[in-house]
Amino acid sequence: MSDVSGTTTQSIGKEFNSFIKLLTAQIRNQDPLSPMDSTQFVDQLATFSTLEQQVTSNTHLEGIASMIGGLHSSILAGQWLGETVAIDTSWAPYSGEGVDLVVDIPESTDETILKVRDADGNEIWSKTLDPEASTYTWNGETSTGDQMAEDGVYQLEIQMYKDGELQRTTSPRLIGTVTGVTVDENGTLLLETSLNLTTEMANVEKYDR
């Protein structure tokens, strides 16, 4: 039984390695603005998953199953390349260009204020937001007037008031474009963006301007 399982595992391993090489080449050479159709690859992943279930007694398949899961996530991440997204984060890198924000203001709120703080927690700018709008831009303004913010990372905070009382504190979502996909030291897939900000897929959703 072990000989059959071992032979099957080696066969699956060879096929899987060939599949990895093919997929990697196609992902590397694809047009970011017109990503490839991943349907056929998802179908092959399902086939490998079925084979994995048929030979679960072999410990080597744990590694293959892990690779299948990681590859599936890689395909999904690849579909984000070139997409405009809204990113959940309270920190925004600033380098001279405006930072576009999405803020969801509930009807129960009668005043919404955006506060910008530097890395030391010092407030450098504050503005009451127009409740009729949904997107806003911080262009690096500061409360000192003509002096603009220096390049760096800034904390953005949204304060929502009702009848003069603070009801809620939250963070805006930043608008950017996905420019690449990478993996951290723990194997977590990350999306690189035009904002010089890298984040997990769970913190990102596609956004239509």
PDB file of C-alpha atoms in Angstrom:
ATOM      1  CA  MET A   1       0.000   0.000   0.000  1.00  0.00           C
ATOM      2  CA  SER A   2       2.810   2.392   0.915  1.00  0.00           C
ATOM      3  CA  ASP A   3       4.566   1.662  -2.414  1.00  0.00           C
ATOM      4  CA  VAL A   4       1.420   2.581  -4.344  1.00  0.00           C
ATOM      5  CA  SER A   5       0.945   5.717  -2.270  1.00  0.00           C
ATOM      6  CA  GLY A   6       4.574   6.724  -2.734  1.00  0.00           C
ATOM      7  CA  THR A   7       4.445   6.176  -6.486  1.00  0.00           C
ATOM      8  CA  THR A   8       1.221   8.176  -6.745  1.00  0.00           C
ATOM      9  CA  THR A   9       2.703  11.007  -4.703  1.00  0.00           C
ATOM     10  CA  GLN A  10       5.778  11.176  -6.936  1.00  0.00           C
ATOM     11  CA  SER A  11       3.536  11.298 -10.007  1.00  0.00           C
ATOM     12  CA  ILE A  12       1.392  14.060  -8.527  1.00  0.00           C
ATOM     13  CA  GLY A  13       4.520  15.926  -7.492  1.00  0.00           C
ATOM     14  CA  LYS A  14       5.962  15.865 -11.033  1.00  0.00           C
ATOM     15  CA  GLU A  15       2.677  17.023 -12.552  1.00  0.00           C
ATOM     16  CA  PHE A  16       2.300  19.720  -9.919  1.00  0.00           C
ATOM     17  CA  ASN A  17       5.833  21.036 -10.487  1.00  0.00           C
ATOM     18  CA  SER A  18       5.151  21.269 -14.227  1.00  0.00           C
ATOM     19  CA  PHE A  19       1.885  23.059 -13.498  1.00  0.00           C
ATOM     20  CA  ILE A  20       3.669  25.515 -11.174  1.00  0.00           C
ATOM     21  CA  LYS A  21       6.264  26.364 -13.851  1.00  0.00           C
ATOM     22  CA  LEU A  22       3.581  26.913 -16.493  1.00  0.00           C
ATOM     23  CA  LEU A  23       1.416  29.102 -14.272  1.00  0.00           C
ATOM     24  CA  THR A  24       4.366  31.140 -12.996  1.00  0.00           C
ATOM     25  CA  ALA A  25       5.491  31.896 -16.550  1.00  0.00           C
ATOM     26  CA  GLN A  26       2.010  32.988 -17.600  1.00  0.00           C
ATOM     27  CA  ILE A  27       1.467  35.178 -14.521  1.00  0.00           C
ATOM     28  CA  ARG A  28       4.883  36.815 -15.018  1.00  0.00           C
ATOM     29  CA  ASN A  29       4.196  37.605 -18.678  1.00  0.00           C
ATOM     30  CA  GLN A  30       0.552  38.641 -18.411  1.00  0.00           C
ATOM     31  CA  ASP A  31      -0.668  42.185 -19.074  1.00  0.00           C
ATOM     32  CA  PRO A  32      -1.501  43.680 -15.616  1.00  0.00           C
ATOM     33  CA  LEU A  33      -4.413  45.610 -17.148  1.00  0.00           C
ATOM     34  CA  SER A  34      -5.810  42.511 -18.858  1.00  0.00           C
ATOM     35  CA  PRO A  35      -5.061  39.567 -16.548  1.00  0.00           C
ATOM     36  CA  MET A  36      -5.342  36.039 -17.822  1.00  0.00           C
ATOM     37  CA  ASP A  37      -8.451  33.895 -17.450  1.00  0.00           C
ATOM     38  CA  SER A  38      -7.803  31.663 -14.458  1.00  0.00           C
ATOM     39  CA  THR A  39     -10.741  29.288 -15.020  1.00  0.00           C
ATOM     40  CA  GLN A  40      -8.661  26.471 -16.511  1.00  0.00           C
ATOM     41  CA  PHE A  41      -6.124  26.703 -13.702  1.00  0.00           C
ATOM     42  CA  VAL A  42      -8.828  26.587 -11.030  1.00  0.00           C
ATOM     43  CA  ASP A  43     -10.179  23.420 -12.697  1.00  0.00           C
ATOM     44  CA  GLN A  44      -6.724  21.828 -12.544  1.00  0.00           C
ATOM     45  CA  LEU A  45      -6.425  22.820  -8.897  1.00  0.00           C
ATOM     46  CA  ALA A  46      -9.678  20.962  -8.231  1.00  0.00           C
ATOM     47  CA  THR A  47      -8.213  17.871  -9.924  1.00  0.00           C
ATOM     48  CA  PHE A  48      -5.097  17.999  -7.764  1.00  0.00           C
ATOM     49  CA  SER A  49      -7.284  18.428  -4.676  1.00  0.00           C
ATOM     50  CA  THR A  50      -9.239  15.262  -5.576  1.00  0.00           C
ATOM     51  CA  LEU A  51      -6.022  13.264  -5.981  1.00  0.00           C
ATOM     52  CA  GLU A  52      -4.830  14.579  -2.638  1.00  0.00           C
ATOM     53  CA  GLN A  53      -7.952  13.238  -0.919  1.00  0.00           C
ATOM     54  CA  GLN A  54      -7.449   9.785  -2.478  1.00  0.00           C
ATOM     55  CA  VAL A  55      -3.996   9.360  -0.935  1.00  0.00           C
ATOM     56  CA  THR A  56      -4.307  11.167   2.406  1.00  0.00           C
ATOM     57  CA  SER A  57      -2.278   8.460   4.171  1.00  0.00           C
ATOM     58  CA  ASN A  58       0.927   9.820   2.653  1.00  0.00           C
ATOM     59  CA  THR A  59       2.430  12.635   4.731  1.00  0.00           C
ATOM     60  CA  HIS A  60       4.085  14.203   1.689  1.00  0.00           C
ATOM     61  CA  LEU A  61       0.655  15.257   0.466  1.00  0.00           C
ATOM     62  CA  GLU A  62       0.397  17.761   3.307  1.00  0.00           C
ATOM     63  CA  GLY A  63       3.043  19.837   1.577  1.00  0.00           C
ATOM     64  CA  ILE A  64       1.307  19.472  -1.775  1.00  0.00           C
ATOM     65  CA  ALA A  65      -2.042  20.480  -0.252  1.00  0.00           C
ATOM     66  CA  SER A  66      -0.391  23.562   1.241  1.00  0.00           C
ATOM     67  CA  MET A  67       1.096  24.465  -2.143  1.00  0.00           C
ATOM     68  CA  ILE A  68      -2.317  24.035  -3.783  1.00  0.00           C
ATOM     69  CA  GLY A  69      -3.891  26.428  -1.285  1.00  0.00           C
ATOM     70  CA  GLY A  70      -1.120  28.961  -1.746  1.00  0.00           C
ATOM     71  CA  LEU A  71      -1.281  28.728  -5.530  1.00  0.00           C
ATOM     72  CA  HIS A  72      -5.032  29.193  -5.540  1.00  0.00           C
ATOM     73  CA  SER A  73      -4.596  32.364  -3.471  1.00  0.00           C
ATOM     74  CA  SER A  74      -1.882  33.555  -5.862  1.00  0.00           C
ATOM     75  CA  ILE A  75      -4.256  33.215  -8.820  1.00  0.00           C
ATOM     76  CA  LEU A  76      -6.917  35.218  -6.999  1.00  0.00           C
ATOM     77  CA  ALA A  77      -4.403  37.898  -6.030  1.00  0.00           C
ATOM     78  CA  GLY A  78      -3.227  38.145  -9.631  1.00  0.00           C
ATOM     79  CA  GLN A  79      -6.714  39.210 -10.674  1.00  0.00           C
ATOM     80  CA  TRP A  80      -6.289  42.399  -8.595  1.00  0.00           C
ATOM     81  CA  LEU A  81      -3.391  43.769 -10.672  1.00  0.00           C
ATOM     82  CA  GLY A  82      -4.277  47.159 -12.154  1.00  0.00           C
ATOM     83  CA  GLU A  83      -7.512  47.421 -10.163  1.00  0.00           C
ATOM     84  CA  THR A  84      -8.561  50.593  -8.330  1.00  0.00           C
ATOM     85  CA  VAL A  85      -9.124  49.658  -4.692  1.00  0.00           C
ATOM     86  CA  ALA A  86     -10.166  51.087  -1.336  1.00  0.00           C
ATOM     87  CA  ILE A  87      -7.785  50.115   1.463  1.00  0.00           C
ATOM     88  CA  ASP A  88      -8.730  49.885   5.141  1.00  0.00           C
ATOM     89  CA  THR A  89      -5.903  51.612   7.009  1.00  0.00           C
ATOM     90  CA  SER A  90      -5.396  54.440   9.471  1.00  0.00           C
ATOM     91  CA  TRP A  91      -1.944  55.321   8.090  1.00  0.00           C
ATOM     92  CA  ALA A  92      -1.212  57.076   4.798  1.00  0.00           C
ATOM     93  CA  PRO A  93       2.199  57.578   3.159  1.00  0.00           C
ATOM     94  CA  TYR A  94       2.547  61.143   1.833  1.00  0.00           C
ATOM     95  CA  SER A  95       5.173  62.218  -0.707  1.00  0.00           C
ATOM     96  CA  GLY A  96       3.860  65.442  -2.198  1.00  0.00           C
ATOM     97  CA  GLU A  97       0.809  64.059  -4.002  1.00  0.00           C
ATOM     98  CA  GLY A  98      -2.758  64.193  -2.729  1.00  0.00           C
ATOM     99  CA  VAL A  99      -4.143  61.267  -0.739  1.00  0.00           C
ATOM    100  CA  ASP A 100      -7.649  60.279  -1.898  1.00  0.00           C
ATOM    101  CA  LEU A 101     -10.020  59.024   0.796  1.00  0.00           C
ATOM    102  CA  VAL A 102     -13.375  57.285   1.013  1.00  0.00           C
ATOM    103  CA  VAL A 103     -15.497  58.122   4.056  1.00  0.00           C
ATOM    104  CA  ASP A 104     -18.909  56.582   4.715  1.00  0.00           C
ATOM    105  CA  ILE A 105     -20.888  59.179   6.675  1.00  0.00           C
ATOM    106  CA  PRO A 106     -24.135  57.885   8.241  1.00  0.00           C
ATOM    107  CA  GLU A 107     -27.266  60.046   8.131  1.00  0.00           C
ATOM    108  CA  SER A 108     -27.348  60.136  11.937  1.00  0.00           C
ATOM    109  CA  THR A 109     -24.126  62.171  11.958  1.00  0.00           C
ATOM    110  CA  ASP A 110     -24.421  65.965  11.718  1.00  0.00           C
ATOM    111  CA  GLU A 111     -20.680  66.746  11.700  1.00  0.00           C
ATOM    112  CA  THR A 112     -17.737  64.696  10.456  1.00  0.00           C
ATOM    113  CA  ILE A 113     -14.141  65.843  10.968  1.00  0.00           C
ATOM    114  CA  LEU A 114     -10.958  64.526   9.362  1.00  0.00           C
ATOM    115  CA  LYS A 115      -7.882  64.844  11.564  1.00  0.00           C
ATOM    116  CA  VAL A 116      -4.329  64.274  10.330  1.00  0.00           C
ATOM    117  CA  ARG A 117      -1.515  63.492  12.772  1.00  0.00           C
ATOM    118  CA  ASP A 118       2.204  63.014  12.272  1.00  0.00           C
ATOM    119  CA  ALA A 119       4.162  59.930  13.360  1.00  0.00           C
ATOM    120  CA  ASP A 120       4.509  61.398  16.885  1.00  0.00           C
ATOM    121  CA  GLY A 121       0.759  61.817  17.258  1.00  0.00           C
ATOM    122  CA  ASN A 122       0.747  65.604  16.838  1.00  0.00           C
ATOM    123  CA  GLU A 123      -2.291  66.971  15.012  1.00  0.00           C
ATOM    124  CA  ILE A 124      -1.186  68.918  11.925  1.00  0.00           C
ATOM    125  CA  TRP A 125      -4.500  69.460  10.152  1.00  0.00           C
ATOM    126  CA  SER A 126      -8.236  69.230  10.718  1.00  0.00           C
ATOM    127  CA  LYS A 127     -11.211  69.747   8.411  1.00  0.00           C
ATOM    128  CA  THR A 128     -14.985  69.344   8.552  1.00  0.00           C
ATOM    129  CA  LEU A 129     -16.090  67.109   5.686  1.00  0.00           C
ATOM    130  CA  ASP A 130     -18.977  67.763   3.324  1.00  0.00           C
ATOM    131  CA  PRO A 131     -21.668  65.161   4.165  1.00  0.00           C
ATOM    132  CA  GLU A 132     -22.903  65.206   0.554  1.00  0.00           C
ATOM    133  CA  ALA A 133     -19.580  63.889  -0.757  1.00  0.00           C
ATOM    134  CA  SER A 134     -18.160  60.384  -0.413  1.00  0.00           C
ATOM    135  CA  THR A 135     -14.566  60.957  -1.518  1.00  0.00           C
ATOM    136  CA  TYR A 136     -12.111  63.541  -0.263  1.00  0.00           C
ATOM    137  CA  THR A 137      -8.484  64.489  -0.811  1.00  0.00           C
ATOM    138  CA  TRP A 138      -5.792  65.539   1.657  1.00  0.00           C
ATOM    139  CA  ASN A 139      -3.202  67.443  -0.340  1.00  0.00           C
ATOM    140  CA  GLY A 140      -0.673  67.764   2.461  1.00  0.00           C
ATOM    141  CA  GLU A 141      -2.194  70.896   4.002  1.00  0.00           C
ATOM    142  CA  THR A 142      -1.250  71.807   7.564  1.00  0.00           C
ATOM    143  CA  SER A 143      -2.817  74.107  10.147  1.00  0.00           C
ATOM    144  CA  THR A 144       0.156  76.481   9.854  1.00  0.00           C
ATOM    145  CA  GLY A 145      -1.121  77.867   6.563  1.00  0.00           C
ATOM    146  CA  ASP A 146       1.190  77.849   3.560  1.00  0.00           C
ATOM    147  CA  GLN A 147       3.582  75.235   4.961  1.00  0.00           C
ATOM    148  CA  MET A 148       2.908  71.780   3.497  1.00  0.00           C
ATOM    149  CA  ALA A 149       3.466  68.478   5.271  1.00  0.00           C
ATOM    150  CA  GLU A 150       6.860  66.839   4.909  1.00  0.00           C
ATOM    151  CA  ASP A 151       7.201  63.471   3.187  1.00  0.00           C
ATOM    152  CA  GLY A 152       6.361  60.702   5.621  1.00  0.00           C
ATOM    153  CA  VAL A 153       3.595  58.518   7.042  1.00  0.00           C
ATOM    154  CA  TYR A 154       0.585  60.186   8.654  1.00  0.00           C
ATOM    155  CA  GLN A 155      -2.307  58.946  10.751  1.00  0.00           C
ATOM    156  CA  LEU A 156      -5.793  59.740   9.466  1.00  0.00           C
ATOM    157  CA  GLU A 157      -8.748  59.758  11.852  1.00  0.00           C
ATOM    158  CA  ILE A 158     -12.435  60.371  11.239  1.00  0.00           C
ATOM    159  CA  GLN A 159     -14.510  61.781  14.111  1.00  0.00           C
ATOM    160  CA  MET A 160     -18.307  61.719  13.835  1.00  0.00           C
ATOM    161  CA  TYR A 161     -20.489  63.989  15.990  1.00  0.00           C
ATOM    162  CA  LYS A 162     -24.194  64.257  16.787  1.00  0.00           C
ATOM    163  CA  ASP A 163     -25.531  67.337  18.603  1.00  0.00           C
ATOM    164  CA  GLY A 164     -21.987  68.304  19.514  1.00  0.00           C
ATOM    165  CA  GLU A 165     -21.121  64.958  21.095  1.00  0.00           C
ATOM    166  CA  LEU A 166     -18.562  62.529  19.689  1.00  0.00           C
ATOM    167  CA  GLN A 167     -20.402  59.408  18.553  1.00  0.00           C
ATOM    168  CA  ARG A 168     -17.712  57.439  16.782  1.00  0.00           C
ATOM    169  CA  THR A 169     -14.053  57.463  15.793  1.00  0.00           C
ATOM    170  CA  THR A 170     -12.962  55.497  12.735  1.00  0.00           C
ATOM    171  CA  SER A 171     -10.503  55.484   9.840  1.00  0.00           C
ATOM    172  CA  PRO A 172     -11.059  56.401   6.183  1.00  0.00           C
ATOM    173  CA  ARG A 173     -10.283  54.090   3.287  1.00  0.00           C
ATOM    174  CA  LEU A 174      -7.499  55.112   0.938  1.00  0.00           C
ATOM    175  CA  ILE A 175      -7.989  54.937  -2.840  1.00  0.00           C
ATOM    176  CA  GLY A 176      -5.136  53.500  -4.891  1.00  0.00           C
ATOM    177  CA  THR A 177      -4.182  51.045  -7.630  1.00  0.00           C
ATOM    178  CA  VAL A 178      -2.808  47.528  -7.148  1.00  0.00           C
ATOM    179  CA  THR A 179       0.657  47.405  -8.729  1.00  0.00           C
ATOM    180  CA  GLY A 180       1.980  44.027  -7.615  1.00  0.00           C
ATOM    181  CA  VAL A 181       1.652  40.906  -5.482  1.00  0.00           C
ATOM    182  CA  THR A 182       4.211  39.683  -2.961  1.00  0.00           C
ATOM    183  CA  VAL A 183       4.521  37.224  -0.061  1.00  0.00           C
ATOM    184  CA  ASP A 184       5.845  37.991   3.428  1.00  0.00           C
ATOM    185  CA  GLU A 185       8.098  35.761   5.552  1.00  0.00           C
ATOM    186  CA  ASN A 186       5.039  33.924   6.918  1.00  0.00           C
ATOM    187  CA  GLY A 187       3.743  33.071   3.456  1.00  0.00           C
ATOM    188  CA  THR A 188       0.923  35.642   3.598  1.00  0.00           C
ATOM    189  CA  LEU A 189      -0.051  37.124   0.238  1.00  0.00           C
ATOM    190  CA  LEU A 190       0.201  40.915   0.118  1.00  0.00           C
ATOM    191  CA  LEU A 191      -0.943  43.472  -2.437  1.00  0.00           C
ATOM    192  CA  GLU A 192       1.413  46.308  -3.369  1.00  0.00           C
ATOM    193  CA  THR A 193      -0.272  49.604  -4.272  1.00  0.00           C
ATOM    194  CA  SER A 194       0.435  52.924  -5.951  1.00  0.00           C
ATOM    195  CA  LEU A 195       0.301  54.530  -2.487  1.00  0.00           C
ATOM    196  CA  ASN A 196       3.615  52.919  -1.486  1.00  0.00           C
ATOM    197  CA  LEU A 197       1.461  50.871   0.860  1.00  0.00           C
ATOM    198  CA  THR A 198       1.486  47.065   1.050  1.00  0.00           C
ATOM    199  CA  THR A 199      -1.446  45.303   2.684  1.00  0.00           C
ATOM    200  CA  GLU A 200      -3.231  41.965   3.038  1.00  0.00           C
ATOM    201  CA  MET A 201      -6.044  41.087   0.636  1.00  0.00           C
ATOM    202  CA  ALA A 202      -8.528  41.114   3.532  1.00  0.00           C
ATOM    203  CA  ASN A 203      -7.996  44.884   3.897  1.00  0.00           C
ATOM    204  CA  VAL A 204      -8.798  45.671   0.266  1.00  0.00           C
ATOM    205  CA  GLU A 205     -11.931  45.880  -1.854  1.00  0.00           C
ATOM    206  CA  LYS A 206     -12.368  46.931  -5.472  1.00  0.00           C
ATOM    207  CA  TYR A 207     -13.574  50.487  -5.892  1.00  0.00           C
ATOM    208  CA  ASP A 208     -15.383  52.204  -8.776  1.00  0.00           C
ATOM    209  CA  ARG A 209     -14.669  55.915  -8.890  1.00  0.00           C
TER     210      ARG A 209
END
